[in-house]
Amino acid sequence: MSALVVVGSQWGDEGKGKITDYLAQESDVVVRSQGGNNAGHTITFGGEKFALRSIPSGIFNPKIKNVMANGMVINPKQMLEELHGLEERGIKDYQLFVSNRAHIVLPYHELLDGAYEQFKGDKKIGTTKRGIGPAYADKANRIGIRIADLIDPEAFKNALKATLTIKNMELKMLGMDPLDFDTIYKEYVEYGKKIKPFVCDTSLLLEEEIEKGSKILFEGAQGVMLCLDHGTYPYVTSSSPTGASVPLNSGIAPRYINNVLGICKAYTTRVGEGPFPTEIDGELATYIRERGHEYGTVTKRPRRVGWLDCVALNYARRVSGINYLSLMLFDVLSGLKEIKICYEYKLDGKTIKTMPATLEELQRVEPQYITMPGWDEDITKVTSFDELPVNAQNYIRKIEELTKSEVVIFSVGPDRLQTIRLKDFFK
Ligand code: IMP
């Protein structure tokens, strides 16, 4: 058996969907183990573009088993809409397995997500308003409802009754109307019936696959900087997108996780609020944003843009066990005279080489840059490292030096074919 974890090594939107789809071609199983429909994974092949949100990226290949594991929070309505959308576009032959232990997102979670954001005012997180934080909070509070409950009408009735009483008090306290039990129950019990055929103990399924010697790809969502534990708290999501969270969130032993591929853009982007040391603005930011189509897949918000931050990348490498890197959207940088890479920060005159824990400090750090000469050539048709302009080759080598990680893939466009692999690391 061979397991590879794909993690976003920045603030999400690094192109994990594309790489997972690419590596899925040679995998037997693709697993999503955390997050929910806050993710937006764009996959382009055969001239078609798909935006996945909670469904794993191996769904396009009928031979691959796709697992939505216990660590996810699944919105049943959205998940079924997503499946329906795929089926309408001809993706009908797929294998999907949903964990009976995954938690579900219900309408009150979305309402509460919106309300908390509103009440936080200028301290708002800038969430996707998909109810992800409130659903994970209920899980931790032990009032969450799981897929196993949803597919059993009696269990669902009891769980929803108990939880809705509390949630309605919360909604009222925040000045919102309470939700009607019957309406939610009737609607969601039907979703439960539709989801039931996909439901199983996915930890057991993964154990069987491990015993068979299958190749398993764990598809991370969001990015390490958005990790609840290691990210730029509180401007983070409510789960852990690190390699370390994979065993817990999928029910496999940690000893199976020995390769972690960090996906990083050739620059940095971030959506939502929170500190972003290498952020740039003006014409340069617009140039990168437009060339990289840097607008949210889910929310369409323009993304904030900045230079590659190797302090953040090194931090992600450490807390997430990254040993390989995949450099994405490399073609976007063509045409820039100079390209900067942040290699350390200065804080109050002192040099620091890791991410400070507080937002206040992170807001005050001064990124220190190496300036490298850019290149003018269009690199979208390049098929090997040697075909890259020398300055682009040097950029890759500098990243490897600064992050102590090997760049094993670089990507020069959205299509599967525009993915250049430098090493066979998923054996
Ligand atoms: P939430 O996950 O919706 O609670 O949002 C919390 C933070 O994570 C916000 O800054 C979101 O913009 C960010 N976020 C959540 N999911 C993604 C993602 O898939 N890509 C990029 N940012 C994300």
Tab-separated table of C-alpha atoms and ligand atoms in Angstrom:
chain	number	residue	atom	x	y	z
A	1	MET	CA	0.000	0.000	0.000
A	2	SER	CA	1.143	3.495	-0.713
A	3	ALA	CA	-0.398	6.603	0.826
A	4	LEU	CA	0.155	10.135	-0.308
A	5	VAL	CA	-1.325	13.138	1.415
A	6	VAL	CA	-1.897	16.241	-0.667
A	7	VAL	CA	-2.080	19.391	1.451
A	8	GLY	CA	-2.517	23.030	0.624
A	9	SER	CA	0.601	24.659	2.019
A	10	GLN	CA	-0.627	28.255	1.968
A	11	TRP	CA	-4.066	29.800	2.595
A	12	GLY	CA	-6.039	27.434	0.356
A	13	ASP	CA	-6.823	27.672	-3.381
A	14	GLU	CA	-3.352	26.405	-4.325
A	15	GLY	CA	-4.650	24.033	-6.976
A	16	LYS	CA	-5.061	20.900	-4.855
A	17	GLY	CA	-8.029	19.811	-6.976
A	18	LYS	CA	-5.940	19.818	-10.134
A	19	ILE	CA	-3.082	17.819	-8.598
A	20	THR	CA	-5.409	15.384	-6.861
A	21	ASP	CA	-7.211	14.819	-10.148
A	22	TYR	CA	-3.857	14.324	-11.895
A	23	LEU	CA	-2.584	11.870	-9.262
A	24	ALA	CA	-6.001	10.228	-9.030
A	25	GLN	CA	-5.354	8.744	-12.474
A	26	GLU	CA	-2.887	6.385	-10.841
A	27	SER	CA	-4.664	5.900	-7.482
A	28	ASP	CA	-7.131	3.287	-6.350
A	29	VAL	CA	-8.766	5.431	-3.674
A	30	VAL	CA	-9.184	9.198	-3.162
A	31	VAL	CA	-10.162	10.381	0.311
A	32	ARG	CA	-11.463	13.748	1.568
A	33	SER	CA	-10.980	13.732	5.323
A	34	GLN	CA	-11.813	17.229	6.593
A	35	GLY	CA	-13.778	20.371	5.773
A	36	GLY	CA	-16.929	20.406	3.738
A	37	ASN	CA	-18.411	22.486	0.959
A	38	ASN	CA	-16.313	25.481	1.990
A	39	ALA	CA	-13.731	23.956	-0.369
A	40	GLY	CA	-13.803	24.633	-4.076
A	41	HIS	CA	-11.609	22.376	-6.170
A	42	THR	CA	-11.431	23.279	-9.825
A	43	ILE	CA	-10.570	20.532	-12.287
A	44	THR	CA	-10.125	21.045	-16.023
A	45	PHE	CA	-9.788	18.293	-18.585
A	46	GLY	CA	-10.914	17.653	-22.143
A	47	GLY	CA	-11.843	21.327	-22.489
A	48	GLU	CA	-14.342	21.082	-19.613
A	49	LYS	CA	-14.164	22.734	-16.227
A	50	PHE	CA	-15.624	21.230	-13.049
A	51	ALA	CA	-15.820	22.879	-9.636
A	52	LEU	CA	-16.038	20.309	-6.858
A	53	ARG	CA	-16.947	21.321	-3.343
A	54	SER	CA	-17.387	18.336	-1.092
A	55	ILE	CA	-17.052	15.400	-3.499
A	56	PRO	CA	-13.510	13.942	-3.794
A	57	SER	CA	-11.588	14.729	-6.973
A	58	GLY	CA	-11.334	11.091	-8.077
A	59	ILE	CA	-15.031	11.077	-8.981
A	60	PHE	CA	-14.366	11.366	-12.735
A	61	ASN	CA	-12.666	7.984	-12.927
A	62	PRO	CA	-15.064	5.023	-12.526
A	63	LYS	CA	-12.255	2.773	-11.297
A	64	ILE	CA	-11.449	4.948	-8.288
A	65	LYS	CA	-13.129	4.603	-4.907
A	66	ASN	CA	-13.965	8.052	-3.546
A	67	VAL	CA	-14.274	8.375	0.215
A	68	MET	CA	-15.864	11.166	2.239
A	69	ALA	CA	-14.391	10.292	5.625
A	70	ASN	CA	-15.435	10.806	9.239
A	71	GLY	CA	-13.606	14.123	9.694
A	72	MET	CA	-15.751	15.914	7.123
A	73	VAL	CA	-18.856	17.980	7.796
A	74	ILE	CA	-21.257	17.168	4.988
A	75	ASN	CA	-24.146	19.309	3.843
A	76	PRO	CA	-26.542	16.623	2.544
A	77	LYS	CA	-28.536	18.991	0.352
A	78	GLN	CA	-25.472	20.502	-1.293
A	79	MET	CA	-23.779	17.123	-1.668
A	80	LEU	CA	-26.781	15.729	-3.551
A	81	GLU	CA	-26.970	18.853	-5.721
A	82	GLU	CA	-23.291	18.463	-6.518
A	83	LEU	CA	-23.759	14.815	-7.474
A	84	HIS	CA	-26.799	15.695	-9.555
A	85	GLY	CA	-24.818	18.426	-11.331
A	86	LEU	CA	-22.059	15.926	-12.158
A	87	GLU	CA	-24.577	13.366	-13.397
A	88	GLU	CA	-26.190	15.980	-15.640
A	89	ARG	CA	-22.777	16.525	-17.206
A	90	GLY	CA	-22.357	12.827	-17.889
A	91	ILE	CA	-20.416	11.741	-14.766
A	92	LYS	CA	-22.720	8.853	-13.886
A	93	ASP	CA	-20.374	5.968	-13.427
A	94	TYR	CA	-18.605	6.605	-10.141
A	95	GLN	CA	-17.826	4.953	-6.804
A	96	LEU	CA	-18.620	7.037	-3.728
A	97	PHE	CA	-18.460	6.029	-0.057
A	98	VAL	CA	-19.651	8.301	2.756
A	99	SER	CA	-18.613	7.764	6.367
A	100	ASN	CA	-21.404	6.961	8.783
A	101	ARG	CA	-19.434	8.989	11.359
A	102	ALA	CA	-19.170	12.230	9.388
A	103	HIS	CA	-21.196	15.096	10.806
A	104	ILE	CA	-23.860	16.919	8.828
A	105	VAL	CA	-24.420	20.597	8.196
A	106	LEU	CA	-27.995	21.731	8.747
A	107	PRO	CA	-29.755	25.022	7.908
A	108	TYR	CA	-29.185	26.491	11.387
A	109	HIS	CA	-25.432	26.134	10.938
A	110	GLU	CA	-25.481	28.382	7.889
A	111	LEU	CA	-27.704	30.923	9.664
A	112	LEU	CA	-25.435	30.968	12.703
A	113	ASP	CA	-22.304	31.279	10.549
A	114	GLY	CA	-23.790	34.399	8.933
A	115	ALA	CA	-24.951	35.821	12.275
A	116	TYR	CA	-21.605	35.358	14.043
A	117	GLU	CA	-19.845	37.025	11.156
A	118	GLN	CA	-22.265	39.940	11.287
A	119	PHE	CA	-21.908	40.405	15.032
A	120	LYS	CA	-18.139	40.264	14.850
A	121	GLY	CA	-18.251	43.421	12.705
A	122	ASP	CA	-14.759	44.408	11.593
A	123	LYS	CA	-13.392	41.352	13.429
A	124	LYS	CA	-15.247	39.030	11.093
A	125	ILE	CA	-13.346	35.992	9.812
A	126	GLY	CA	-14.619	36.279	6.249
A	127	THR	CA	-15.972	32.717	6.278
A	128	THR	CA	-17.598	31.066	3.299
A	129	LYS	CA	-20.885	31.181	5.287
A	130	ARG	CA	-21.432	27.493	4.594
A	131	GLY	CA	-21.996	26.720	8.275
A	132	ILE	CA	-18.679	24.917	8.644
A	133	GLY	CA	-17.560	26.529	11.943
A	134	PRO	CA	-20.932	26.047	13.701
A	135	ALA	CA	-21.124	22.412	12.504
A	136	TYR	CA	-17.658	21.606	13.910
A	137	ALA	CA	-18.556	23.513	17.093
A	138	ASP	CA	-21.618	21.269	17.550
A	139	LYS	CA	-19.439	18.216	17.000
A	140	ALA	CA	-17.079	19.377	19.769
A	141	ASN	CA	-20.073	20.319	21.912
A	142	ARG	CA	-21.488	16.824	21.414
A	143	ILE	CA	-24.738	18.041	19.924
A	144	GLY	CA	-23.821	17.307	16.320
A	145	ILE	CA	-25.827	15.002	14.069
A	146	ARG	CA	-24.021	12.373	12.046
A	147	ILE	CA	-24.653	10.663	8.735
A	148	ALA	CA	-25.518	7.460	10.637
A	149	ASP	CA	-28.371	9.374	12.297
A	150	LEU	CA	-29.504	11.030	9.097
A	151	ILE	CA	-30.073	7.728	7.303
A	152	ASP	CA	-32.130	6.292	10.176
A	153	PRO	CA	-35.430	8.231	10.351
A	154	GLU	CA	-36.051	7.404	14.031
A	155	ALA	CA	-32.510	8.256	15.137
A	156	PHE	CA	-32.620	11.443	13.056
A	157	LYS	CA	-35.944	12.488	14.610
A	158	ASN	CA	-34.544	12.109	18.132
A	159	ALA	CA	-31.229	13.783	17.379
A	160	LEU	CA	-32.818	16.701	15.526
A	161	LYS	CA	-35.426	17.266	18.253
A	162	ALA	CA	-32.777	17.477	20.951
A	163	THR	CA	-30.400	19.673	18.991
A	164	LEU	CA	-32.980	21.967	17.422
A	165	THR	CA	-34.294	22.934	20.872
A	166	ILE	CA	-30.861	24.276	21.754
A	167	LYS	CA	-30.196	25.775	18.319
A	168	ASN	CA	-33.511	27.611	18.290
A	169	MET	CA	-32.630	29.200	21.622
A	170	GLU	CA	-29.341	30.312	20.086
A	171	LEU	CA	-31.082	31.686	16.983
A	172	LYS	CA	-33.595	33.596	19.121
A	173	MET	CA	-30.821	34.993	21.285
A	174	LEU	CA	-29.193	36.352	18.121
A	175	GLY	CA	-32.485	37.945	17.017
A	176	MET	CA	-33.447	35.336	14.407
A	177	ASP	CA	-36.616	33.316	13.928
A	178	PRO	CA	-36.570	29.753	15.237
A	179	LEU	CA	-36.643	26.950	12.659
A	180	ASP	CA	-39.534	24.539	12.271
A	181	PHE	CA	-38.770	20.944	13.222
A	182	ASP	CA	-41.222	19.309	10.761
A	183	THR	CA	-39.964	21.276	7.776
A	184	ILE	CA	-36.326	20.333	8.363
A	185	TYR	CA	-37.157	16.760	9.301
A	186	LYS	CA	-39.281	16.091	6.199
A	187	GLU	CA	-36.729	17.603	3.855
A	188	TYR	CA	-33.633	15.986	5.376
A	189	VAL	CA	-35.108	12.539	5.904
A	190	GLU	CA	-35.493	12.425	2.111
A	191	TYR	CA	-31.848	13.420	1.653
A	192	GLY	CA	-30.952	10.644	4.100
A	193	LYS	CA	-32.724	8.087	1.891
A	194	LYS	CA	-30.781	9.265	-1.161
A	195	ILE	CA	-27.436	9.270	0.634
A	196	LYS	CA	-27.958	5.888	2.375
A	197	PRO	CA	-26.662	3.729	-0.521
A	198	PHE	CA	-23.284	5.472	-0.279
A	199	VAL	CA	-22.907	5.135	3.496
A	200	CYS	CA	-20.536	2.711	5.205
A	201	ASP	CA	-17.776	2.503	7.791
A	202	THR	CA	-15.099	4.116	5.638
A	203	SER	CA	-12.328	3.325	8.142
A	204	LEU	CA	-13.040	-0.350	7.551
A	205	LEU	CA	-13.034	0.194	3.802
A	206	LEU	CA	-9.652	1.934	4.029
A	207	GLU	CA	-8.215	-0.895	6.112
A	208	GLU	CA	-9.298	-3.370	3.434
A	209	GLU	CA	-7.682	-1.216	0.759
A	210	ILE	CA	-4.474	-0.957	2.787
A	211	GLU	CA	-4.389	-4.739	3.164
A	212	LYS	CA	-4.893	-5.133	-0.587
A	213	GLY	CA	-1.912	-2.879	-1.249
A	214	SER	CA	-3.950	-0.099	-2.892
A	215	LYS	CA	-2.626	3.349	-3.690
A	216	ILE	CA	-4.473	5.835	-1.512
A	217	LEU	CA	-4.540	9.547	-2.116
A	218	PHE	CA	-5.696	11.844	0.688
A	219	GLU	CA	-7.027	15.068	-0.744
A	220	GLY	CA	-6.601	17.966	1.649
A	221	ALA	CA	-8.976	20.910	1.601
A	222	GLN	CA	-8.129	24.527	2.521
A	223	GLY	CA	-4.479	25.057	3.482
A	224	VAL	CA	-2.095	24.743	6.409
A	225	MET	CA	-2.328	28.477	7.217
A	226	LEU	CA	-6.055	27.947	7.706
A	227	CYS	CA	-5.507	25.093	10.192
A	228	LEU	CA	-7.481	25.470	13.404
A	229	ASP	CA	-4.387	24.599	15.452
A	230	HIS	CA	-1.439	25.838	13.416
A	231	GLY	CA	-2.941	28.518	11.187
A	232	THR	CA	-3.298	32.256	11.645
A	233	TYR	CA	-5.903	31.872	14.393
A	234	PRO	CA	-8.676	33.065	14.560
A	235	TYR	CA	-8.590	33.721	10.813
A	236	VAL	CA	-8.715	30.028	10.076
A	237	THR	CA	-11.208	27.333	9.223
A	238	SER	CA	-12.570	24.956	11.859
A	239	SER	CA	-10.695	21.778	10.952
A	240	SER	CA	-7.065	20.827	10.456
A	241	PRO	CA	-5.899	20.564	6.851
A	242	THR	CA	-2.485	19.150	7.841
A	243	GLY	CA	-0.987	15.742	7.113
A	244	ALA	CA	-1.168	15.017	10.835
A	245	SER	CA	-4.953	15.254	10.864
A	246	VAL	CA	-5.403	12.618	8.161
A	247	PRO	CA	-5.193	9.467	10.333
A	248	LEU	CA	-7.662	10.817	12.881
A	249	ASN	CA	-10.036	12.153	10.274
A	250	SER	CA	-10.084	9.007	8.200
A	251	GLY	CA	-9.641	6.252	10.774
A	252	ILE	CA	-6.300	4.864	9.652
A	253	ALA	CA	-3.060	4.399	11.598
A	254	PRO	CA	-0.551	7.300	11.545
A	255	ARG	CA	2.219	4.919	10.444
A	256	TYR	CA	0.715	4.819	6.955
A	257	ILE	CA	1.342	8.520	6.373
A	258	ASN	CA	4.907	8.990	5.211
A	259	ASN	CA	4.654	11.159	2.113
A	260	VAL	CA	3.093	14.586	2.122
A	261	LEU	CA	2.943	16.656	-1.029
A	262	GLY	CA	2.535	20.357	-0.320
A	263	ILE	CA	0.734	22.267	-3.039
A	264	CYS	CA	1.872	25.853	-3.355
A	265	LYS	CA	1.363	28.612	-5.843
A	266	ALA	CA	4.387	30.294	-7.351
A	267	TYR	CA	3.118	33.322	-5.398
A	268	THR	CA	0.637	33.611	-2.518
A	269	THR	CA	-3.086	34.355	-2.307
A	270	ARG	CA	-5.560	34.604	0.494
A	271	VAL	CA	-9.329	35.151	0.698
A	272	GLY	CA	-11.071	36.570	3.703
A	273	GLU	CA	-9.589	38.670	6.460
A	274	GLY	CA	-6.370	38.248	8.447
A	275	PRO	CA	-2.686	39.150	8.227
A	276	PHE	CA	-0.829	38.500	4.983
A	277	PRO	CA	2.805	39.673	5.308
A	278	THR	CA	3.823	39.511	1.627
A	279	GLU	CA	0.611	41.058	0.265
A	280	ILE	CA	1.005	43.390	-2.721
A	281	ASP	CA	-1.455	45.749	-4.316
A	282	GLY	CA	-1.808	48.086	-7.258
A	283	GLU	CA	-0.994	47.173	-10.856
A	284	LEU	CA	1.267	44.288	-9.945
A	285	ALA	CA	-1.448	42.603	-7.874
A	286	THR	CA	-3.987	43.148	-10.645
A	287	TYR	CA	-1.583	41.625	-13.203
A	288	ILE	CA	-1.183	38.465	-11.108
A	289	ARG	CA	-4.871	38.306	-10.089
A	290	GLU	CA	-6.120	38.545	-13.674
A	291	ARG	CA	-3.560	36.142	-15.145
A	292	GLY	CA	-4.165	33.650	-12.348
A	293	HIS	CA	-7.990	34.119	-12.387
A	294	GLU	CA	-7.727	34.726	-8.680
A	295	TYR	CA	-11.393	34.848	-7.771
A	296	GLY	CA	-13.010	32.446	-5.257
A	297	THR	CA	-14.442	29.221	-6.738
A	298	VAL	CA	-17.235	29.214	-4.161
A	299	THR	CA	-17.779	32.888	-3.342
A	300	LYS	CA	-16.284	34.615	-6.465
A	301	ARG	CA	-14.524	37.073	-4.145
A	302	PRO	CA	-11.314	38.577	-5.603
A	303	ARG	CA	-8.377	36.982	-3.816
A	304	ARG	CA	-5.672	39.000	-2.125
A	305	VAL	CA	-2.318	38.504	-3.853
A	306	GLY	CA	1.302	38.525	-2.620
A	307	TRP	CA	4.831	37.266	-3.227
A	308	LEU	CA	5.842	33.733	-2.307
A	309	ASP	CA	6.396	33.590	1.440
A	310	CYS	CA	8.993	30.946	2.293
A	311	VAL	CA	8.710	31.654	6.032
A	312	ALA	CA	5.067	30.572	5.859
A	313	LEU	CA	5.944	27.712	3.501
A	314	ASN	CA	8.661	26.429	5.817
A	315	TYR	CA	6.260	26.606	8.720
A	316	ALA	CA	3.714	24.606	6.703
A	317	ARG	CA	6.414	22.086	5.862
A	318	ARG	CA	7.227	21.594	9.539
A	319	VAL	CA	3.721	21.347	11.016
A	320	SER	CA	2.385	19.284	8.159
A	321	GLY	CA	5.340	17.003	7.429
A	322	ILE	CA	5.656	18.144	3.812
A	323	ASN	CA	8.540	16.448	1.996
A	324	TYR	CA	7.610	17.287	-1.602
A	325	LEU	CA	6.270	20.427	-3.251
A	326	SER	CA	4.093	20.962	-6.293
A	327	LEU	CA	4.507	24.467	-7.681
A	328	MET	CA	1.275	25.733	-9.205
A	329	LEU	CA	0.304	28.555	-11.567
A	330	PHE	CA	3.936	29.014	-12.524
A	331	ASP	CA	2.964	30.450	-15.936
A	332	VAL	CA	1.199	33.368	-14.203
A	333	LEU	CA	4.557	34.939	-13.338
A	334	SER	CA	5.723	35.173	-16.984
A	335	GLY	CA	6.178	38.772	-18.082
A	336	LEU	CA	7.337	40.125	-14.724
A	337	LYS	CA	10.669	41.929	-14.766
A	338	GLU	CA	11.501	40.924	-11.242
A	339	ILE	CA	10.090	38.358	-8.844
A	340	LYS	CA	10.478	38.508	-5.092
A	341	ILE	CA	10.658	35.676	-2.594
A	342	CYS	CA	10.359	36.288	1.122
A	343	TYR	CA	13.051	34.311	2.974
A	344	GLU	CA	12.738	35.709	6.515
A	345	TYR	CA	10.877	38.308	8.562
A	346	LYS	CA	12.124	41.155	10.705
A	347	LEU	CA	10.200	41.948	13.849
A	348	ASP	CA	11.246	44.899	16.003
A	349	GLY	CA	14.681	44.809	14.415
A	350	LYS	CA	15.147	41.070	15.085
A	351	THR	CA	15.315	38.377	12.429
A	352	ILE	CA	12.675	35.665	12.681
A	353	LYS	CA	12.431	32.593	10.526
A	354	THR	CA	9.096	31.206	11.660
A	355	MET	CA	5.501	32.384	11.902
A	356	PRO	CA	4.794	34.295	15.124
A	357	ALA	CA	1.766	33.043	17.089
A	358	THR	CA	-0.095	36.310	17.502
A	359	LEU	CA	-1.880	38.287	14.843
A	360	GLU	CA	-0.430	41.486	16.244
A	361	GLU	CA	3.101	40.259	15.643
A	362	LEU	CA	2.273	38.782	12.265
A	363	GLN	CA	0.766	42.114	11.253
A	364	ARG	CA	3.982	43.897	12.212
A	365	VAL	CA	6.551	41.622	10.595
A	366	GLU	CA	8.566	43.070	7.743
A	367	PRO	CA	9.183	40.464	5.054
A	368	GLN	CA	12.764	40.341	3.758
A	369	TYR	CA	12.999	39.565	0.074
A	370	ILE	CA	15.391	38.080	-2.416
A	371	THR	CA	14.764	39.685	-5.799
A	372	MET	CA	15.187	37.400	-8.773
A	373	PRO	CA	15.103	38.310	-12.471
A	374	GLY	CA	11.862	37.309	-14.202
A	375	TRP	CA	11.274	35.894	-17.699
A	376	ASP	CA	9.203	36.991	-20.667
A	377	GLU	CA	8.645	33.671	-22.387
A	378	ASP	CA	5.247	32.006	-22.436
A	379	ILE	CA	5.818	28.761	-20.526
A	380	THR	CA	2.344	27.262	-20.913
A	381	LYS	CA	3.553	24.699	-23.463
A	382	VAL	CA	6.689	23.639	-21.654
A	383	THR	CA	6.876	19.886	-21.072
A	384	SER	CA	10.096	19.523	-19.070
A	385	PHE	CA	12.300	21.376	-16.595
A	386	ASP	CA	14.983	21.865	-19.248
A	387	GLU	CA	12.573	23.731	-21.535
A	388	LEU	CA	11.994	26.404	-18.884
A	389	PRO	CA	13.833	29.709	-19.274
A	390	VAL	CA	16.930	29.713	-17.053
A	391	ASN	CA	15.423	32.367	-14.751
A	392	ALA	CA	12.356	30.179	-14.178
A	393	GLN	CA	14.614	27.193	-13.430
A	394	ASN	CA	16.522	29.319	-10.939
A	395	TYR	CA	13.269	30.359	-9.276
A	396	ILE	CA	12.384	26.687	-8.667
A	397	ARG	CA	15.867	25.887	-7.355
A	398	LYS	CA	15.714	28.859	-4.978
A	399	ILE	CA	12.384	27.659	-3.564
A	400	GLU	CA	13.855	24.199	-2.985
A	401	GLU	CA	16.837	25.734	-1.220
A	402	LEU	CA	14.706	27.967	1.004
A	403	THR	CA	12.140	25.312	1.928
A	404	LYS	CA	14.367	22.226	2.089
A	405	SER	CA	11.763	20.428	-0.011
A	406	GLU	CA	12.003	18.955	-3.454
A	407	VAL	CA	9.778	20.447	-6.171
A	408	VAL	CA	8.455	17.293	-7.839
A	409	ILE	CA	5.730	18.875	-9.983
A	410	PHE	CA	5.259	22.250	-11.606
A	411	SER	CA	2.103	23.373	-13.334
A	412	VAL	CA	1.941	25.796	-16.262
A	413	GLY	CA	-1.797	25.954	-16.949
A	414	PRO	CA	-5.157	24.613	-15.834
A	415	ASP	CA	-5.266	21.492	-18.026
A	416	ARG	CA	-4.183	18.055	-16.808
A	417	LEU	CA	-1.637	18.036	-19.637
A	418	GLN	CA	-0.004	21.218	-18.381
A	419	THR	CA	1.393	19.363	-15.379
A	420	ILE	CA	5.115	18.573	-15.461
A	421	ARG	CA	6.301	15.838	-13.179
A	422	LEU	CA	9.947	15.805	-12.240
A	423	LYS	CA	9.993	12.644	-10.161
A	424	ASP	CA	7.941	9.515	-9.630
A	425	PHE	CA	7.141	9.967	-5.939
A	426	PHE	CA	3.776	8.138	-5.665
A	427	LYS	CA	4.854	4.553	-5.973
B	1	IMP	P1	-14.917	28.727	6.809
B	1	IMP	O1	-14.117	27.509	6.537
B	1	IMP	O2	-16.065	28.907	5.853
B	1	IMP	O3	-15.335	28.814	8.246
B	1	IMP	O4	-13.986	30.011	6.557
B	1	IMP	C1	-12.875	30.310	7.395
B	1	IMP	C2	-11.718	30.880	6.573
B	1	IMP	O5	-11.210	29.872	5.731
B	1	IMP	C3	-12.117	32.036	5.646
B	1	IMP	O6	-11.021	32.932	5.543
B	1	IMP	C4	-12.343	31.350	4.312
B	1	IMP	O7	-12.174	32.226	3.223
B	1	IMP	C5	-11.240	30.305	4.373
B	1	IMP	N1	-11.528	29.134	3.561
B	1	IMP	C6	-12.364	28.112	3.843
B	1	IMP	N2	-12.339	27.192	2.859
B	1	IMP	C7	-11.454	27.625	1.951
B	1	IMP	C8	-10.955	27.087	0.723
B	1	IMP	O8	-11.312	25.997	0.272
B	1	IMP	N3	-10.042	27.862	0.069
B	1	IMP	C9	-9.582	29.044	0.570
B	1	IMP	N4	-10.013	29.562	1.702
B	1	IMP	C10	-10.927	28.867	2.402
